[in-house]
Structures are given as C-alpha cells and as structure tokens.
C-alpha cells in the first residue's frame, strides 16, 4: 500500500519532526526528503521560506565554501556526535550517573568497540585528532586556537569517505527476545 503512494507528513511540532526522522532512519528508508517551512520578512511583508533540511556534513561543506570556518567545524562536531550516538548502543553513550558522554568519551568508546569487533579504528583516531585541534575550540569562545581550512577539509573528507559510507544496521528487531542455553561439555 505505502509503496504505491507518496506520503506527506506535515507538522508544526519540532520534536515530532525529529522523532519521525529518527524512526524513519531506523527503518533504513532513504527515499524520504525533509523540508522546513519558516517565516521570512521582506521589509513589511512576510512570506514562506521553504528549505530542504540538510545534514550536518552538508551544512559544514556549505559553511566551508563560504570560508566560515567556525560554523563549518561546529557542524562537523555535531556530525561526529550524531555518528557516535548512532554507532554506539544507547548505554554506551551515557556515564555511570546517567549523564551524556561528551564527544571525547564517545570517541573512546567507538575506538574500543572498533578494536573489539575488528573494525578499522584509524578513522576514530583521526576524528579524535580533529576533536582536539579544532572541533572543540570551534564550539566555544576560543580565539587562541587557529583553524585552518585544510584541516577542516580533511575532516569533512573523513566523513564523506568513511563515516557516511559506513552502514549501521540492527541485526535484530528492537524488542526481539533471545534465549540462551548453557551447555558445559567438560569431560573429566
């Protein structure tokens, strides 16, 4: 039924919008397009302003092309946080006191997960380097740290060549019950 029709969901509720995008991403459907409608003032008149919703990486690239390095790096940081949250289980993104891990903590967990599961951890090492040098400082009032366009370009390239291509899929449906049987066949 759904494959035969175009579905359009309209909402004014930003939380519902974010939740719907998240739920659709869990279904691994890539044929959805997201738009945002805002009010734009032109002098005394008001008109609708419709923009396609872009990913953090797309926004980072746009800002980089406009030589707005802080904004580009800040969007790359958001992309890193979003990727780590998607890559790790929910329990791996929180601390013992149930607060959210910062980007450093999540990258450490990602590196450990990659090592244990024989996934190339080098991209996470590289991301951690960028975190230290400019992703953190671009999110704060830090005029002492220089940002270089080439470093931001390298980080953007890391996302485009590795993180955006890495497919993360649930092996089991959420709520699936697993049953294990212990079988100890030790012979004395």
Steps between C-alpha positions, in 0.01 A plus 500: 500500500764752606722429198221608265456848646700807589475564872511856629523571870447858613558619855565817693649299788882496479528208745259290292698594187827382659338182634346417160838549326663275759237225468519511121881470520456184711299352215801568275283675244702748299223623270369767739560870444470749786411867469457775754261790457582825677373853494717751317455876524565716195460854621136528604382174342533147626537202272570128539859384479529131410839334533608143454630361827872433467725275703771637726760393245318682219475812715870472589590486133282804423661699782847391389430620146403838651823504708303492824739261672354508852151420371636225276697340785205532736279309258771235464502465877123450497544244222760318712270495802205377291713228339638377833149485645389294201810277505483422873222343701296740711663368819846573358418870456428566867712508815450308821292788638281495184628825354595515133858432403683786334649456155836389644334225702295381204804488270687291760203260514486487119872419479460222759194360322687506168800317650288231663297444183795509258386825335760747381547738794731739309213730391402543865862582588498762227166640617641526852794701364258743334294515819806611697625754247191679376164331555496588870635851464254582221210431732623744764624854530861411433697755300834346598459195276556557132284316251640405164285437197708199394441324835127559477506373140683185618243443775215555255664250267521247785124521541434470128740211440446299817231596748224575248573177313503280809163328520372432848218250510310331776547126477193427708179694521459713810322296766608162364549254783809281495526178692834344584573152618818426690655171403807397694652196335810475711626150534695402806 
